[in-house]
mmCIF file of N, CA and C in Angstrom:
data_model
loop_
_atom_site.group_PDB
_atom_site.id
_atom_site.type_symbol
_atom_site.label_atom_id
_atom_site.label_comp_id
_atom_site.label_asym_id
_atom_site.label_seq_id
_atom_site.Cartn_x
_atom_site.Cartn_y
_atom_site.Cartn_z
ATOM 1 N N UNK A 1 7.694 50.486 -3.346
ATOM 2 C CA UNK A 1 8.058 49.307 -3.950
ATOM 3 C C UNK A 1 8.511 50.554 -5.732
ATOM 4 N N UNK A 2 9.453 49.374 -5.153
ATOM 5 C CA UNK A 2 11.036 49.703 -6.242
ATOM 6 C C UNK A 2 10.461 48.299 -7.209
ATOM 7 N N UNK A 3 9.776 48.931 -8.247
ATOM 8 C CA UNK A 3 9.719 47.418 -9.391
ATOM 9 C C UNK A 3 9.469 48.485 -10.914
ATOM 10 N N UNK A 4 10.326 47.819 -11.339
ATOM 11 C CA UNK A 4 10.030 48.001 -12.789
ATOM 12 C C UNK A 4 9.205 48.468 -13.446
ATOM 13 N N UNK A 5 8.589 49.248 -14.378
ATOM 14 C CA UNK A 5 7.575 49.598 -14.205
ATOM 15 C C UNK A 5 6.512 48.266 -16.187
ATOM 16 N N UNK A 6 8.195 47.876 -16.376
ATOM 17 C CA UNK A 6 8.013 46.275 -17.339
ATOM 18 C C UNK A 6 7.194 45.509 -16.132
ATOM 19 N N UNK A 7 8.163 45.008 -15.152
ATOM 20 C CA UNK A 7 7.224 44.175 -14.348
ATOM 21 C C UNK A 7 6.192 44.600 -13.690
ATOM 22 N N UNK A 8 6.133 45.915 -13.057
ATOM 23 C CA UNK A 8 5.232 45.455 -12.312
ATOM 24 C C UNK A 8 3.652 45.185 -13.456
ATOM 25 N N UNK A 9 3.502 45.428 -14.424
ATOM 26 C CA UNK A 9 2.093 46.123 -15.478
ATOM 27 C C UNK A 9 1.048 44.329 -15.524
ATOM 28 N N UNK A 10 2.348 43.294 -15.100
ATOM 29 C CA UNK A 10 1.667 41.655 -14.752
ATOM 30 C C UNK A 10 1.554 41.352 -13.363
ATOM 31 N N UNK A 11 2.025 42.611 -12.145
ATOM 32 C CA UNK A 11 1.596 42.196 -11.032
ATOM 33 C C UNK A 11 -0.125 42.371 -10.210
ATOM 34 N N UNK A 12 -1.034 41.414 -9.919
ATOM 35 C CA UNK A 12 -1.555 41.664 -9.450
ATOM 36 C C UNK A 12 -2.046 42.418 -8.425
ATOM 37 N N UNK A 13 -2.932 43.326 -8.814
ATOM 38 C CA UNK A 13 -3.570 44.252 -7.939
ATOM 39 C C UNK A 13 -2.905 44.079 -6.518
ATOM 40 N N UNK A 14 -4.101 43.149 -6.136
ATOM 41 C CA UNK A 14 -3.573 42.444 -4.218
ATOM 42 C C UNK A 14 -1.937 42.492 -3.885
ATOM 43 N N UNK A 15 -1.425 41.901 -4.631
ATOM 44 C CA UNK A 15 -0.454 41.538 -4.782
ATOM 45 C C UNK A 15 1.144 42.975 -4.818
ATOM 46 N N UNK A 16 0.467 43.526 -5.100
ATOM 47 C CA UNK A 16 1.335 45.021 -5.574
ATOM 48 C C UNK A 16 1.394 46.129 -3.654
ATOM 49 N N UNK A 17 -0.251 46.096 -4.427
ATOM 50 C CA UNK A 17 -0.842 46.220 -2.677
ATOM 51 C C UNK A 17 -0.419 45.342 -0.920
ATOM 52 N N UNK A 18 -0.107 44.272 -0.795
ATOM 53 C CA UNK A 18 0.655 43.261 -0.337
ATOM 54 C C UNK A 18 2.553 43.551 -0.268
ATOM 55 N N UNK A 19 3.185 44.152 -1.426
ATOM 56 C CA UNK A 19 4.605 44.128 -1.098
ATOM 57 C C UNK A 19 4.896 45.150 -0.124
ATOM 58 N N UNK A 20 3.775 46.688 -0.995
ATOM 59 C CA UNK A 20 3.743 48.094 -0.515
ATOM 60 C C UNK A 20 3.069 47.628 1.070
ATOM 61 N N UNK A 21 2.344 47.115 1.533
ATOM 62 C CA UNK A 21 1.604 47.438 2.952
ATOM 63 C C UNK A 21 3.219 46.817 3.515
ATOM 64 N N UNK A 22 3.949 46.006 3.532
ATOM 65 C CA UNK A 22 5.362 45.068 3.827
ATOM 66 C C UNK A 22 6.149 46.420 3.393
ATOM 67 N N UNK A 23 6.616 47.050 3.178
ATOM 68 C CA UNK A 23 7.016 48.172 2.317
ATOM 69 C C UNK A 23 8.232 47.914 2.220
ATOM 70 N N UNK A 24 8.043 46.544 1.346
ATOM 71 C CA UNK A 24 8.954 46.054 1.101
ATOM 72 C C UNK A 24 9.645 46.303 -0.409
ATOM 73 N N UNK A 25 10.555 46.229 -0.740
ATOM 74 C CA UNK A 25 10.807 47.263 -1.865
ATOM 75 C C UNK A 25 11.518 46.238 -2.596
ATOM 76 N N UNK A 26 11.484 45.842 -3.995
ATOM 77 C CA UNK A 26 11.646 45.064 -5.462
ATOM 78 C C UNK A 26 12.407 45.032 -5.863
ATOM 79 N N UNK A 27 13.153 44.729 -6.620
ATOM 80 C CA UNK A 27 13.726 44.225 -7.529
ATOM 81 C C UNK A 27 13.377 43.966 -8.966
ATOM 82 N N UNK A 28 13.174 42.605 -8.793
ATOM 83 C CA UNK A 28 12.918 42.481 -9.803
ATOM 84 C C UNK A 28 11.839 41.760 -9.917
ATOM 85 N N UNK A 29 10.911 40.824 -10.240
ATOM 86 C CA UNK A 29 9.976 40.149 -10.919
ATOM 87 C C UNK A 29 9.449 40.528 -12.001
ATOM 88 N N UNK A 30 8.693 38.340 -11.609
ATOM 89 C CA UNK A 30 8.721 38.260 -13.072
ATOM 90 C C UNK A 30 7.690 37.382 -13.586
ATOM 91 N N UNK A 31 6.670 37.015 -14.072
ATOM 92 C CA UNK A 31 5.862 35.917 -13.532
ATOM 93 C C UNK A 31 6.432 34.612 -13.665
ATOM 94 N N UNK A 32 5.601 33.012 -13.263
ATOM 95 C CA UNK A 32 5.612 32.077 -12.378
ATOM 96 C C UNK A 32 5.425 31.397 -13.224
ATOM 97 N N UNK A 33 3.895 31.726 -12.968
ATOM 98 C CA UNK A 33 2.406 30.964 -13.479
ATOM 99 C C UNK A 33 1.916 31.887 -13.492
ATOM 100 N N UNK A 34 1.278 32.096 -14.857
ATOM 101 C CA UNK A 34 -0.159 33.438 -14.881
ATOM 102 C C UNK A 34 -1.811 32.911 -14.645
ATOM 103 N N UNK A 35 -1.420 31.860 -15.198
ATOM 104 C CA UNK A 35 -2.967 30.535 -15.472
ATOM 105 C C UNK A 35 -3.241 30.019 -15.072
ATOM 106 N N UNK A 36 -4.109 30.148 -14.878
ATOM 107 C CA UNK A 36 -5.188 28.814 -14.616
ATOM 108 C C UNK A 36 -4.685 27.633 -14.592
ATOM 109 N N UNK A 37 -5.115 26.174 -13.239
ATOM 110 C CA UNK A 37 -4.386 25.303 -13.852
ATOM 111 C C UNK A 37 -6.148 24.162 -13.945
ATOM 112 N N UNK A 38 -6.050 23.275 -14.587
ATOM 113 C CA UNK A 38 -7.666 22.453 -14.587
ATOM 114 C C UNK A 38 -8.043 22.193 -12.735
ATOM 115 N N UNK A 39 -7.540 22.465 -11.835
ATOM 116 C CA UNK A 39 -7.848 21.935 -10.182
ATOM 117 C C UNK A 39 -8.009 23.439 -10.078
ATOM 118 N N UNK A 40 -7.190 24.060 -10.233
ATOM 119 C CA UNK A 40 -7.197 25.784 -9.221
ATOM 120 C C UNK A 40 -6.958 26.706 -9.874
ATOM 121 N N UNK A 41 -7.456 27.941 -9.505
ATOM 122 C CA UNK A 41 -7.138 29.664 -10.410
ATOM 123 C C UNK A 41 -5.442 30.009 -9.297
ATOM 124 N N UNK A 42 -4.304 30.150 -10.371
ATOM 125 C CA UNK A 42 -3.080 30.562 -9.312
ATOM 126 C C UNK A 42 -2.171 31.526 -10.102
ATOM 127 N N UNK A 43 -1.340 31.669 -9.388
ATOM 128 C CA UNK A 43 -0.566 32.939 -10.154
ATOM 129 C C UNK A 43 0.413 32.374 -9.334
ATOM 130 N N UNK A 44 1.581 32.699 -9.982
ATOM 131 C CA UNK A 44 2.658 32.873 -8.821
ATOM 132 C C UNK A 44 3.706 34.260 -9.832
ATOM 133 N N UNK A 45 4.940 34.504 -8.722
ATOM 134 C CA UNK A 45 5.819 35.454 -8.901
ATOM 135 C C UNK A 45 7.192 34.979 -8.493
ATOM 136 N N UNK A 46 8.318 35.137 -8.754
ATOM 137 C CA UNK A 46 9.223 35.114 -7.763
ATOM 138 C C UNK A 46 9.273 36.437 -8.359
ATOM 139 N N UNK A 47 9.942 37.383 -6.777
ATOM 140 C CA UNK A 47 10.276 38.380 -6.443
ATOM 141 C C UNK A 47 10.830 38.641 -6.064
ATOM 142 N N UNK A 48 12.603 39.155 -7.023
ATOM 143 C CA UNK A 48 14.031 39.640 -5.851
ATOM 144 C C UNK A 48 14.053 40.964 -5.278
ATOM 145 N N UNK A 49 14.168 41.131 -3.939
ATOM 146 C CA UNK A 49 14.354 42.019 -2.679
ATOM 147 C C UNK A 49 15.570 43.110 -3.445
ATOM 148 N N UNK A 50 15.606 44.279 -3.179
ATOM 149 C CA UNK A 50 17.324 44.739 -3.544
ATOM 150 C C UNK A 50 17.461 44.729 -1.681
ATOM 151 N N UNK A 51 17.407 44.035 -0.849
ATOM 152 C CA UNK A 51 18.334 43.589 0.469
ATOM 153 C C UNK A 51 18.085 42.052 0.012
ATOM 154 N N UNK A 52 18.581 41.512 -1.221
ATOM 155 C CA UNK A 52 19.217 40.722 -1.753
ATOM 156 C C UNK A 52 18.432 39.083 -1.471
ATOM 157 N N UNK A 53 16.310 39.215 -0.656
ATOM 158 C CA UNK A 53 16.355 38.087 -0.237
ATOM 159 C C UNK A 53 14.911 37.887 -2.045
ATOM 160 N N UNK A 54 14.710 36.187 -2.095
ATOM 161 C CA UNK A 54 13.309 36.041 -2.956
ATOM 162 C C UNK A 54 13.002 35.789 -2.029
ATOM 163 N N UNK A 55 11.126 35.903 -2.743
ATOM 164 C CA UNK A 55 10.230 35.402 -2.115
ATOM 165 C C UNK A 55 9.068 35.719 -3.102
ATOM 166 N N UNK A 56 8.457 34.132 -2.989
ATOM 167 C CA UNK A 56 7.401 33.940 -4.178
ATOM 168 C C UNK A 56 5.985 34.925 -3.545
ATOM 169 N N UNK A 57 5.282 35.200 -5.064
ATOM 170 C CA UNK A 57 4.732 36.076 -5.034
ATOM 171 C C UNK A 57 3.250 35.197 -5.524
ATOM 172 N N UNK A 58 2.314 34.788 -4.462
ATOM 173 C CA UNK A 58 1.569 33.927 -4.844
ATOM 174 C C UNK A 58 -0.191 35.236 -5.005
ATOM 175 N N UNK A 59 -1.527 34.488 -5.906
ATOM 176 C CA UNK A 59 -2.429 35.526 -5.652
ATOM 177 C C UNK A 59 -3.659 33.597 -5.904
ATOM 178 N N UNK A 60 -4.189 33.194 -5.107
ATOM 179 C CA UNK A 60 -4.589 32.055 -5.226
ATOM 180 C C UNK A 60 -6.322 32.765 -5.134
ATOM 181 N N UNK A 61 -7.564 31.597 -5.778
ATOM 182 C CA UNK A 61 -8.329 31.454 -5.985
ATOM 183 C C UNK A 61 -10.211 32.222 -4.884
ATOM 184 N N UNK A 62 -9.248 31.846 -3.656
ATOM 185 C CA UNK A 62 -10.413 33.203 -2.780
ATOM 186 C C UNK A 62 -9.793 33.317 -1.823
ATOM 187 N N UNK A 63 -10.107 34.619 -1.080
ATOM 188 C CA UNK A 63 -9.361 34.762 -0.293
ATOM 189 C C UNK A 63 -8.900 33.887 1.464
ATOM 190 N N UNK A 64 -10.067 33.026 1.752
ATOM 191 C CA UNK A 64 -10.187 31.713 2.141
ATOM 192 C C UNK A 64 -9.311 30.884 2.289
ATOM 193 N N UNK A 65 -8.798 30.735 0.962
ATOM 194 C CA UNK A 65 -8.008 29.415 0.803
ATOM 195 C C UNK A 65 -6.737 30.527 1.089
ATOM 196 N N UNK A 66 -6.332 31.551 1.240
ATOM 197 C CA UNK A 66 -5.237 31.794 1.657
ATOM 198 C C UNK A 66 -5.361 32.008 3.317
ATOM 199 N N UNK A 67 -6.312 32.412 3.447
ATOM 200 C CA UNK A 67 -6.020 32.315 4.824
ATOM 201 C C UNK A 67 -5.751 30.725 5.653
ATOM 202 N N UNK A 68 -6.519 29.637 4.147
ATOM 203 C CA UNK A 68 -6.139 28.812 5.265
ATOM 204 C C UNK A 68 -4.637 27.964 4.562
ATOM 205 N N UNK A 69 -4.385 28.356 3.523
ATOM 206 C CA UNK A 69 -2.640 28.539 3.344
ATOM 207 C C UNK A 69 -1.917 28.966 4.642
ATOM 208 N N UNK A 70 -2.123 30.710 4.676
ATOM 209 C CA UNK A 70 -1.394 30.818 5.744
ATOM 210 C C UNK A 70 -1.303 30.526 7.099
ATOM 211 N N UNK A 71 -2.600 29.973 7.722
ATOM 212 C CA UNK A 71 -2.848 29.295 9.069
ATOM 213 C C UNK A 71 -2.196 27.653 8.877
ATOM 214 N N UNK A 72 -1.893 26.775 7.757
ATOM 215 C CA UNK A 72 -2.014 25.452 8.046
ATOM 216 C C UNK A 72 0.691 26.003 7.949
ATOM 217 N N UNK A 73 0.570 26.431 7.744
ATOM 218 C CA UNK A 73 2.212 27.060 7.255
ATOM 219 C C UNK A 73 2.641 26.664 8.779
ATOM 220 N N UNK A 74 1.885 27.857 9.360
ATOM 221 C CA UNK A 74 2.102 27.427 10.650
ATOM 222 C C UNK A 74 3.065 26.707 11.426
ATOM 223 N N UNK A 75 2.320 24.788 11.093
ATOM 224 C CA UNK A 75 2.605 24.240 11.556
ATOM 225 C C UNK A 75 3.976 23.199 11.016
ATOM 226 N N UNK A 76 4.586 24.182 10.134
ATOM 227 C CA UNK A 76 4.969 23.806 8.874
ATOM 228 C C UNK A 76 6.607 23.131 9.164
ATOM 229 N N UNK A 77 7.659 22.058 9.269
ATOM 230 C CA UNK A 77 8.989 22.319 9.316
ATOM 231 C C UNK A 77 9.313 23.312 8.126
ATOM 232 N N UNK A 78 9.877 24.813 8.006
ATOM 233 C CA UNK A 78 10.775 25.787 7.855
ATOM 234 C C UNK A 78 12.049 24.484 6.787
ATOM 235 N N UNK A 79 12.496 23.532 6.917
ATOM 236 C CA UNK A 79 13.456 22.722 6.572
ATOM 237 C C UNK A 79 13.193 22.559 5.026
ATOM 238 N N UNK A 80 11.497 22.212 4.726
ATOM 239 C CA UNK A 80 10.390 21.664 3.739
ATOM 240 C C UNK A 80 10.013 22.492 3.281
ATOM 241 N N UNK A 81 9.188 23.861 3.858
ATOM 242 C CA UNK A 81 8.324 24.258 3.689
ATOM 243 C C UNK A 81 8.718 26.078 3.687
ATOM 244 N N UNK A 82 7.706 26.670 2.868
ATOM 245 C CA UNK A 82 8.106 28.201 2.920
ATOM 246 C C UNK A 82 6.997 28.755 3.447
ATOM 247 N N UNK A 83 7.832 29.447 4.764
ATOM 248 C CA UNK A 83 6.876 30.368 6.124
ATOM 249 C C UNK A 83 5.912 31.644 4.429
ATOM 250 N N UNK A 84 5.400 31.591 5.694
ATOM 251 C CA UNK A 84 4.140 33.065 4.766
ATOM 252 C C UNK A 84 4.800 33.976 5.498
ATOM 253 N N UNK A 85 5.641 35.069 5.240
ATOM 254 C CA UNK A 85 6.123 36.553 4.785
ATOM 255 C C UNK A 85 4.636 37.244 5.902
ATOM 256 N N UNK A 86 3.519 36.741 4.476
ATOM 257 C CA UNK A 86 2.571 37.435 4.184
ATOM 258 C C UNK A 86 1.885 37.539 3.730
ATOM 259 N N UNK A 87 0.482 37.907 4.202
ATOM 260 C CA UNK A 87 -1.387 37.785 3.098
ATOM 261 C C UNK A 87 -2.028 39.055 3.751
ATOM 262 N N UNK A 88 -2.943 39.770 2.323
ATOM 263 C CA UNK A 88 -3.797 40.625 2.601
ATOM 264 C C UNK A 88 -4.526 39.796 1.292
ATOM 265 N N UNK A 89 -5.697 39.534 1.271
ATOM 266 C CA UNK A 89 -6.981 38.860 0.945
ATOM 267 C C UNK A 89 -6.563 38.057 -0.075
ATOM 268 N N UNK A 90 -6.664 37.098 -1.372
ATOM 269 C CA UNK A 90 -5.902 35.811 -1.892
ATOM 270 C C UNK A 90 -4.400 36.155 -1.839
ATOM 271 N N UNK A 91 -3.288 37.217 -1.660
ATOM 272 C CA UNK A 91 -2.331 37.780 -2.250
ATOM 273 C C UNK A 91 -1.449 36.781 -0.928
ATOM 274 N N UNK A 92 -0.232 36.727 -1.215
ATOM 275 C CA UNK A 92 0.471 35.662 -0.184
ATOM 276 C C UNK A 92 1.465 35.965 -0.661
ATOM 277 N N UNK A 93 3.048 36.497 0.592
ATOM 278 C CA UNK A 93 4.599 35.928 -0.438
ATOM 279 C C UNK A 93 4.273 35.068 0.668
ATOM 280 N N UNK A 94 5.655 34.736 0.524
ATOM 281 C CA UNK A 94 6.592 33.524 0.932
ATOM 282 C C UNK A 94 7.867 32.824 0.301
ATOM 283 N N UNK A 95 8.356 32.705 2.017
ATOM 284 C CA UNK A 95 9.403 32.023 1.217
ATOM 285 C C UNK A 95 9.597 31.413 -0.082
ATOM 286 N N UNK A 96 11.275 32.151 -0.894
ATOM 287 C CA UNK A 96 11.104 31.579 -2.087
ATOM 288 C C UNK A 96 11.835 29.880 -1.521
ATOM 289 N N UNK A 97 11.631 29.068 -2.250
ATOM 290 C CA UNK A 97 12.311 27.477 -2.055
ATOM 291 C C UNK A 97 12.662 27.334 -3.664
ATOM 292 N N UNK A 98 13.992 26.823 -3.868
ATOM 293 C CA UNK A 98 15.015 26.754 -5.134
ATOM 294 C C UNK A 98 14.408 25.057 -5.382
ATOM 295 N N UNK A 99 13.875 25.209 -6.076
ATOM 296 C CA UNK A 99 14.222 23.569 -7.336
ATOM 297 C C UNK A 99 13.800 23.666 -8.802
ATOM 298 N N UNK A 100 12.609 22.303 -8.729
ATOM 299 C CA UNK A 100 12.607 22.125 -10.203
ATOM 300 C C UNK A 100 11.060 21.811 -10.454
ATOM 301 N N UNK A 101 10.080 22.617 -11.389
ATOM 302 C CA UNK A 101 8.916 22.306 -10.898
ATOM 303 C C UNK A 101 8.641 21.074 -11.951
ATOM 304 N N UNK A 102 7.579 20.090 -11.355
ATOM 305 C CA UNK A 102 7.417 19.539 -11.270
ATOM 306 C C UNK A 102 6.453 19.294 -12.712
ATOM 307 N N UNK A 103 6.487 18.602 -13.777
ATOM 308 C CA UNK A 103 6.263 18.548 -15.471
ATOM 309 C C UNK A 103 7.829 17.752 -15.910
ATOM 310 N N UNK A 104 6.466 16.807 -17.611
ATOM 311 C CA UNK A 104 6.760 16.795 -18.634
ATOM 312 C C UNK A 104 7.142 15.384 -18.584
ATOM 313 N N UNK A 105 7.446 14.517 -19.630
ATOM 314 C CA UNK A 105 7.311 13.660 -20.177
ATOM 315 C C UNK A 105 6.700 12.388 -19.259
ATOM 316 N N UNK A 106 6.688 11.273 -18.556
ATOM 317 C CA UNK A 106 6.463 9.946 -18.374
ATOM 318 C C UNK A 106 5.927 10.723 -16.620
ATOM 319 N N UNK A 107 5.399 11.758 -16.567
ATOM 320 C CA UNK A 107 4.483 11.967 -15.145
ATOM 321 C C UNK A 107 3.557 12.305 -15.306
ATOM 322 N N UNK A 108 3.107 11.079 -15.212
ATOM 323 C CA UNK A 108 1.550 10.996 -15.512
ATOM 324 C C UNK A 108 1.344 10.528 -14.321
ATOM 325 N N UNK A 109 -0.025 10.170 -14.040
ATOM 326 C CA UNK A 109 -1.456 9.924 -12.507
ATOM 327 C C UNK A 109 -0.100 9.388 -12.332
ATOM 328 N N UNK A 110 -0.396 7.780 -12.473
ATOM 329 C CA UNK A 110 0.448 6.826 -12.293
ATOM 330 C C UNK A 110 2.019 6.833 -11.810
ATOM 331 N N UNK A 111 2.869 7.663 -12.328
ATOM 332 C CA UNK A 111 3.814 8.408 -12.299
ATOM 333 C C UNK A 111 3.900 9.274 -10.686
ATOM 334 N N UNK A 112 2.963 9.775 -10.175
ATOM 335 C CA UNK A 112 3.006 10.406 -8.963
ATOM 336 C C UNK A 112 1.867 9.786 -8.139
ATOM 337 N N UNK A 113 1.405 8.608 -8.768
ATOM 338 C CA UNK A 113 0.947 7.311 -7.735
ATOM 339 C C UNK A 113 1.755 6.939 -6.995
ATOM 340 N N UNK A 114 2.812 6.675 -7.520
ATOM 341 C CA UNK A 114 4.211 5.908 -7.341
ATOM 342 C C UNK A 114 5.132 7.037 -6.484
ATOM 343 N N UNK A 115 5.529 7.892 -6.344
ATOM 344 C CA UNK A 115 5.584 8.326 -5.467
ATOM 345 C C UNK A 115 5.182 8.735 -4.260
#
């Protein structure tokens, strides 16, 4: 795995191990979020590969959660949901989906209910 040491220092070991097991060559990586939310523990990282692809590395709370995500992803429409590229323990690699995070003023529970 070719990750700059400054980038690699924040990647969880499980995610680094998954990347290495798939023999992926990472050009750049950065934290998207490493903070737990009020409802789940999570970490996410955009990974730019040397072959030009971009993946999202995720580490979820439990291995069983990762297994469920991997199983459910098989049934989702690839036009709207990312494919799971690989899973190892609590770590997942998914196709990257461009977009903006849902956050900001006015996005209250009522806002989400209306959506």
